[in-house]
Structure formats: structure tokens, C-alpha cells
Coordinates of C-alpha atoms in Angstrom, one line a residue:
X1 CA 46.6 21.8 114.0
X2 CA 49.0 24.6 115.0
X3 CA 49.5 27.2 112.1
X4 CA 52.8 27.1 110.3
X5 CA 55.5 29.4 111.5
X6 CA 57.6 31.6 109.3
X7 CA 60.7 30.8 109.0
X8 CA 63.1 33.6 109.0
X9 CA 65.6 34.2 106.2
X10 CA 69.4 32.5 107.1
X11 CA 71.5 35.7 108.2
X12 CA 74.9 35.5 106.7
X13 CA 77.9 36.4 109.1
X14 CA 81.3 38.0 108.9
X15 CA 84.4 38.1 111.7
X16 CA 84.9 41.6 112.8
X17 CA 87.4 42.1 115.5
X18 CA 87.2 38.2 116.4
X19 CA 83.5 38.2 117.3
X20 CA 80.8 37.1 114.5
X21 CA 78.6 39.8 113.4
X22 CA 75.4 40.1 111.2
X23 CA 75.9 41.1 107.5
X24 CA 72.9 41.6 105.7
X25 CA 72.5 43.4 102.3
X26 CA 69.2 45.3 104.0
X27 CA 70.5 46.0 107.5
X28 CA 71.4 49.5 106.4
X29 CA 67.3 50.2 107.1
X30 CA 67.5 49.4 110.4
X31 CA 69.7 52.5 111.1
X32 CA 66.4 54.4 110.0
X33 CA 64.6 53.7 113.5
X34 CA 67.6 55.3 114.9
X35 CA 68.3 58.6 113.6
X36 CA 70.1 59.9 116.3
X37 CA 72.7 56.8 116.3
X38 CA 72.9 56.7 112.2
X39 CA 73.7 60.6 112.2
X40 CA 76.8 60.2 115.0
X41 CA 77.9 56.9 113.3
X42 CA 78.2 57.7 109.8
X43 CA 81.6 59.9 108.4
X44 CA 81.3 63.8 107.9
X45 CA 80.9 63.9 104.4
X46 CA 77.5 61.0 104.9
X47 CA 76.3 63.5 107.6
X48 CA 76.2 66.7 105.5
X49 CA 75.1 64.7 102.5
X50 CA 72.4 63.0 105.0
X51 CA 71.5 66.7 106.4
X52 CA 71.4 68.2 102.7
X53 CA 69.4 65.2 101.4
X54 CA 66.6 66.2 104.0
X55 CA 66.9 69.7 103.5
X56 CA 66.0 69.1 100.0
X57 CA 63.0 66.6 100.9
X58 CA 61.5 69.0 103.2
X59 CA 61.9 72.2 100.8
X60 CA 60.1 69.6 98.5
X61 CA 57.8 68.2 100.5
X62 CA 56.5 72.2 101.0
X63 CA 57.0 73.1 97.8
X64 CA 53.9 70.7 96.8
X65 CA 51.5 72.0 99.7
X66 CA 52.2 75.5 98.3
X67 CA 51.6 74.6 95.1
X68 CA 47.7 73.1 95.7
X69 CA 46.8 76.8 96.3
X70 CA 48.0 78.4 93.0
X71 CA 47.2 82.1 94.4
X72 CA 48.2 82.1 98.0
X73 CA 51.8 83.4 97.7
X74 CA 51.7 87.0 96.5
X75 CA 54.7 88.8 93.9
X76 CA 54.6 86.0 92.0
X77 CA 55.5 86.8 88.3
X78 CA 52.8 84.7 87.0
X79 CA 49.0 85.0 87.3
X80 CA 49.8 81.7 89.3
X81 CA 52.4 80.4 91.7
X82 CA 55.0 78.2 89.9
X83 CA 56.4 75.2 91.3
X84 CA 59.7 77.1 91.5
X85 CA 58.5 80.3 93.2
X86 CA 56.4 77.5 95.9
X87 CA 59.9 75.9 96.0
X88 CA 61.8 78.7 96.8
X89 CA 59.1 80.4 98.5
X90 CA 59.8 77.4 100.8
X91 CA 63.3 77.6 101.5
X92 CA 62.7 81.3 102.9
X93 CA 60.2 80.3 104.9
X94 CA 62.3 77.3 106.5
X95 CA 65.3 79.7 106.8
X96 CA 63.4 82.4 108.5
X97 CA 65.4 84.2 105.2
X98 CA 62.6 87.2 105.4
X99 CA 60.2 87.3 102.3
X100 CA 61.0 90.4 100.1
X101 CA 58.7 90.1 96.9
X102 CA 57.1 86.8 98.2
X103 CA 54.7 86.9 100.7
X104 CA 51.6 84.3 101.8
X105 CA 48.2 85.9 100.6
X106 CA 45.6 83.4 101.7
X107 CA 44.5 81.6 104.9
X108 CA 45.4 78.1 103.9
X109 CA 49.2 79.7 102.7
X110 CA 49.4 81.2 106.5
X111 CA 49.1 78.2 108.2
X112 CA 51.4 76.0 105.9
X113 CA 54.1 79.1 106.8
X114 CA 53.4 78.7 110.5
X115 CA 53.8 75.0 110.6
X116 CA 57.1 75.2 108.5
X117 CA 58.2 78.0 110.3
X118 CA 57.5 75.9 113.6
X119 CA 59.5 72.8 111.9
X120 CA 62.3 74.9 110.3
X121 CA 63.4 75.8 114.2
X122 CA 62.9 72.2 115.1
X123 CA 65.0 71.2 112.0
X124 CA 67.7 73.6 113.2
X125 CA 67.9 73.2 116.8
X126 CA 68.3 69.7 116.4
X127 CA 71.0 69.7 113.3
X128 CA 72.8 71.9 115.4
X129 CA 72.7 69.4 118.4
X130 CA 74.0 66.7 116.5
X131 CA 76.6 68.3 114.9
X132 CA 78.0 69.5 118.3
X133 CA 77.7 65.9 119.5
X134 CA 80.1 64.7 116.7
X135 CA 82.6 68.3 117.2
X136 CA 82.8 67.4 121.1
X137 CA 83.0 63.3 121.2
X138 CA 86.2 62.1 122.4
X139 CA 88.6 60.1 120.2
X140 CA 91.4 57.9 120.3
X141 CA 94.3 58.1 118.8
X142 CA 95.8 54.8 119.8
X143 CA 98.2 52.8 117.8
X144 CA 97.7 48.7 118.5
X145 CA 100.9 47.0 116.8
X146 CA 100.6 45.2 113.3
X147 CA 101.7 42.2 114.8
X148 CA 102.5 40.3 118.8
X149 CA 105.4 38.1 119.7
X150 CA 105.8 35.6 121.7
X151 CA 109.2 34.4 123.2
X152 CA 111.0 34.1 126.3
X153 CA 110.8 36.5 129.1
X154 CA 112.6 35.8 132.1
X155 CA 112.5 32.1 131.4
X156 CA 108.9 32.0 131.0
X157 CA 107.1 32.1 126.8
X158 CA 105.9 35.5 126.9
X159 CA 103.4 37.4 124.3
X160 CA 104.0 41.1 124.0
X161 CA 102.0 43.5 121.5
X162 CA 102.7 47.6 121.4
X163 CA 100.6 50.1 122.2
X164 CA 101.4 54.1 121.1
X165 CA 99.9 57.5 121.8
X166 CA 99.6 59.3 118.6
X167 CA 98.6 62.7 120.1
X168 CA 100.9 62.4 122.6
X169 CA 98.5 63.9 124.9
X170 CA 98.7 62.2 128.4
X171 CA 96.1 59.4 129.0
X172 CA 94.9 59.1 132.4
X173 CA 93.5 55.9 133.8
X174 CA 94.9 54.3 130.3
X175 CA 93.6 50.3 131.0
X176 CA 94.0 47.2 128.4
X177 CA 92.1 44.4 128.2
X178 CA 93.4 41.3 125.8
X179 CA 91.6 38.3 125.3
X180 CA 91.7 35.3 122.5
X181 CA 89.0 34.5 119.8
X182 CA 88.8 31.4 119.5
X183 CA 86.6 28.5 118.0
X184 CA 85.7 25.5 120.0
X185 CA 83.4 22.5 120.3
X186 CA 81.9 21.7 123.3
X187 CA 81.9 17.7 124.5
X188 CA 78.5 17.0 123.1
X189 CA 79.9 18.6 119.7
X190 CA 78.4 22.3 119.4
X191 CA 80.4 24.7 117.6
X192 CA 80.8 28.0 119.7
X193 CA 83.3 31.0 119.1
X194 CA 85.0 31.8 122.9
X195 CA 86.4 34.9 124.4
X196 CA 89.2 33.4 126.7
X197 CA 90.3 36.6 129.1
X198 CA 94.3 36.9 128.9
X199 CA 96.0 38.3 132.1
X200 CA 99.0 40.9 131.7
X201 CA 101.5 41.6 133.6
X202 CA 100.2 45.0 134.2
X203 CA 97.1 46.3 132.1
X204 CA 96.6 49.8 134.2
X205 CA 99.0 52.6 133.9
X206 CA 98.0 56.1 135.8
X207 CA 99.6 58.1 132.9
X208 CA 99.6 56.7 129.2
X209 CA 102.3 59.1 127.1
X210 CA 104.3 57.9 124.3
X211 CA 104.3 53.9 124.3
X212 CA 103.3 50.5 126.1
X213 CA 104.2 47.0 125.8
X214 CA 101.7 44.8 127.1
X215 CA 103.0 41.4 127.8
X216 CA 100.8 38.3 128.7
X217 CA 102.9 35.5 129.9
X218 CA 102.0 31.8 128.6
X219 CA 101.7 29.9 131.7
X220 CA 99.2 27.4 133.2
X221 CA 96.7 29.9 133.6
X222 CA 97.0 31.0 129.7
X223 CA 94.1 30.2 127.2
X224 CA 97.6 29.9 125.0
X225 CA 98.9 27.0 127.3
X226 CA 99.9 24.3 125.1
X227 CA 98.3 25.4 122.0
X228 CA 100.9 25.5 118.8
X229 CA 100.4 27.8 116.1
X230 CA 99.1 25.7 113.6
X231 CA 96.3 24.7 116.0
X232 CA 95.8 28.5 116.4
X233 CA 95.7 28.8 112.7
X234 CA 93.2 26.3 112.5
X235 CA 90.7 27.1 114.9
X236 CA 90.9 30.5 113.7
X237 CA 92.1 32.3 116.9
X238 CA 92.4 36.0 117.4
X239 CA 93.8 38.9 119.7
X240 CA 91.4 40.8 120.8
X241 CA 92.7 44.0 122.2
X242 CA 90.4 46.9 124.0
X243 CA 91.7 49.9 125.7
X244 CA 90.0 52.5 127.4
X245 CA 91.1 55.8 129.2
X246 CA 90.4 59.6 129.9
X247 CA 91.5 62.2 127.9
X248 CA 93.6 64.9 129.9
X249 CA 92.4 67.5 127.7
X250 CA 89.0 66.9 126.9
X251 CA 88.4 65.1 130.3
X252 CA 86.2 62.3 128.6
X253 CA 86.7 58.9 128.1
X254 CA 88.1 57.5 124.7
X255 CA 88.0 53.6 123.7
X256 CA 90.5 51.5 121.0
X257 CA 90.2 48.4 119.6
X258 CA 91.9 46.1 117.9
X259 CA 92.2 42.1 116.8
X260 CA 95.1 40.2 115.3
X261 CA 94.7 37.2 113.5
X262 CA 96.6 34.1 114.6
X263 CA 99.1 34.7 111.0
X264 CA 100.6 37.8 112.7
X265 CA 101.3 36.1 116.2
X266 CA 105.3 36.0 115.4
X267 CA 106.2 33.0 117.6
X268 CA 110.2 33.2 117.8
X269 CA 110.2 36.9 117.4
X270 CA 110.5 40.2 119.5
X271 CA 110.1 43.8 119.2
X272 CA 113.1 45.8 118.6
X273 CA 113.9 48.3 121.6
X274 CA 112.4 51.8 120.9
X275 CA 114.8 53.2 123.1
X276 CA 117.9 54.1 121.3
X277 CA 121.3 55.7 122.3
X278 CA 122.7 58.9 119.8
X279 CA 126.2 60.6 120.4
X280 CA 125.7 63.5 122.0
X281 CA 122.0 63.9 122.1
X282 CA 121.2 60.7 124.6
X283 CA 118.5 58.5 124.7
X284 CA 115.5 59.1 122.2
X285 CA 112.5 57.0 120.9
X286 CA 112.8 55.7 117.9
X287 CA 109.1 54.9 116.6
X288 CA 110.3 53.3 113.4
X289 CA 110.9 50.5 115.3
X290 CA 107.2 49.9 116.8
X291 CA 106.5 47.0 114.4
X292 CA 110.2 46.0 113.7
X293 CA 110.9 42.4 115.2
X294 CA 113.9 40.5 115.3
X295 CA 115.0 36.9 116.0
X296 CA 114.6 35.9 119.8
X297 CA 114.3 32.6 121.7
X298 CA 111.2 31.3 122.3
X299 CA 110.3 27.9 124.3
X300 CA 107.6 25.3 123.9
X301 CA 104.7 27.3 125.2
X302 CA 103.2 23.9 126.1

């Protein structure tokens, strides 16, 4: 008879950026196996509170071997060593700091020095390595808008969503990608969330500046093709938006993201023009008006 297999706790999901992802309570210990990843993933303030937390531990972790040889750290004030002079005592040797009144005085206290001397510059070297790693990544500064329209352009139901530089740094090889979330059932009834690819009218530019509207027109070809926006609603569809590009500066590649639920697809609506007209001073942008819509006629996408 075979042996019983374990059966593995249910794993409880969550939509993030129209693609179902993992969420469990104890996940966070996974990140543990990867150092490297958790230190470059988590905000400034986690990583100094991550890098001073083991700072600590290790002082600690010394402090204790120290303290098992109660006479081998010399200008102590005591007969014996303290656990304060062992702790301190530590954070010299870790810092190459230089020992003034403390000083090892016994063979065990020598080779506990040289091993924490030999981990301090490991310790350092690599803290300084992953701090560079987080000053020199690339990132982007791209603005998706809050909402996408979808009406008639040139005679054909059109969506259109915004994109904006916020550095205003030029973007070379700027290229978007759009596709819809979507949940659908097979023919024989399984349940399976779909990434239907959305072609723009143009999704390259050579030099990405100030702003873009992408616009995806709802033809035959369109995942959107005869789909109304309750159906939308229903199935629980979503924009996925992914841009990628090189930064002129920097001259490394930055990534965007962004989704937007099937409630913000304005059907009926466009963007107002950025471009507007003042006496005497010509044309100018107006970015007040990247998420401002308006009233504009839209067709039966079906």
C-alpha cells in the first residue's frame, strides 16, 4: 500500500498588475535564501535597518566567544573581562578601529581577533557592493495614465492611454507593450486567467521626451472585439501596460509597469489635448491635462 502523501497547505492569492500571485503570511522567509535579492528589493530605510540589525548580531555573536575566556582581553578595568568590554572589544576589532587600552592577551583571544578580523573585511566589502548596486540601478520615472479611453478614431473604436517622462531625460529605444487580463473558461469548463497581447498603432519610439499616447484600435484582431464593459467588468479584465527603454544618461535599461482595472476604461471618453495655444508665448504642454477626459463619440466596439 503506497504511503500517504502530504498534502500541502492551500496558498491564498491576490491580483497584482492583472496576473495572480502568491500571498502567504510566511513567504517573507523565503527572501532569506536570497540575501542578495532581499537586500536590492527592500526600501533604503529596510536596508540600513537590515545592515545595522546584522551589525549588531555579529558584534553580539563575538561579544559571547570573548566572553568564554574571562582573561584574554588585556586593560580591562576588572580582574575580568565584562560582557561590555567583550562587546566593545568586538566592535573595534570588526572595524579595524585600532585597540588603544584593549588588546587580546591569550592564544584562544588571538584567533577569535583573526577570524573577525578576516569576516569584518568580508562584512565590508560586500555591504559596500550592495549598496553601490542600489546607488547605480537604473530607474524609471514613467507616468502610465490613471485611466484609458476608448472612442472613435478615424472611424474605427479606438483605446488610448498616456504615457509621460517625469525626468524629462530622453528615452532611447522607449518600447510598450499592452495586453488584457482577463478571466476565461475553457470549452471543457477550466477556469484560467489570459494575457491577450493588444497591438498599437505604434509601440516603438527612437526618442521618448515629454509624453506618448498609445492607442490600440478595436478591430477584428482585438481581444476587445465585441466585448461590452459590463462583460469586462465581470470577468474582471485588466490593462496590462509594460514599458521598457534605455536611459540616455545612465545608458542602462529602465522598466515601468502598470495595470488598469476594467472601472477606469472610460468608454465614451477622450483625453484632453496637452497641446495648448497662449497669446504671445505659442504652443506649450499643458500636463494638467494628462488625465483630464472629455465627452467624445464612441461606436459599438462589437
Amino acid at each position: 500500500m503506497a504511503p500517504a502523501q502530504r498534502r500541502a497547505p492551500p496558498v491564498r492569492l491576490q491580483k497584482h498588475g492583472g496576473i495572480f500571485t502568491a500571498v502567504n503570511p510566511s513567504d517573507w522567509i523565503r527572501h532569506w535564501r536570497h540575501p542578495n535579492h532581499l537586500m536590492l528589493a527592500v526600501p533604503w530605510p529596510g536596508f540600513f535597518g537590515l545592515i545595522a540589525a546584522g551589525y549588531l548580531l555579529l558584534n553580539l555573536l563575538f561579544a559571547v566567544i570573548f566572553w568564554v575566556d574571562p582573561h584574554g582581553i588585556a586593560g580591562v578595568a576588572g580582574e575580568t573581562t565584562s560582557f561590555l568590554e567583550a562587546f566593545f572589544f568586538s566592535v573595534q576589532t570588526l572595524g579595524s578601529i585600532g585597540y588603544g587600552a584593549f588588546h587580546p592577551s591569550s592564544l584562544f583571544t588571538h584567533l577569535v581577533v583573526t577570524v573577525e578580523s578576516l569576516l569584518g573585511l568580508i562584512v565590508i566589502a560586500l555591504t559596500t557592493g550592495m549598496a553601490f548596486s542600489r546607488f547605480s540601478r537604473s530607474t524609471a520615472r514613467i507616468l502610465f495614465s490613471e485611466v484609458v479611453t476608448v472612442h472613435d478614431y478615424d472611424g474605427e473604436p479606438t483605446l488610448m492611454f498616456r504615457l509621460a517622462n517625469e525626468r524629462r531625460k530622453t528615452i532611447l529605444e522607449a518600447r510598450v507593450q499592452a495586453f488584457l487580463a482577463i478571466d476565461e473558461r475553457t470549452s471543457e469548463g477550466h477556469r484560467m486567467r489570459r494575457l491577450h497581447p493588444m497591438l498599437l498603432n505604434r509601440d516603438r519610439s527612437p526618442l521618448f521626451l515629454l509624453t506618448w499616447t498609445l492607442m490600440h484600435p478595436i478591430n477584428e484582431h482585438s481581444p476587445l472585439h465585441g466585448r461590452t464593459s459590463e462583460e469586462l467588468l465581470a470577468s474582471q479584465a485588466e490593462l496590462v501596460m509594460a514599458f521598457s527603454g534605455i536611459d540616455e544618461t545612465l545608458e542602462r535599461p529602465i522598466y515601468a509597469h502598470h495595470n488598469v482595472p476594467a472601472s477606469q476604461m472610460l468608454f465614451g471618453q477622450g483625453f484632453v489635448d496637452m497641446m495648448q495655444e497662449e497669446e504671445g508665448q505659442g504652443q506649450c504642454f499643458d500636463f494638467a491635462n494628462f488625465n483630464r477626459t472629455q465627452p467624445c463619440p464612441c461606436s459599438d466596439p462589437a
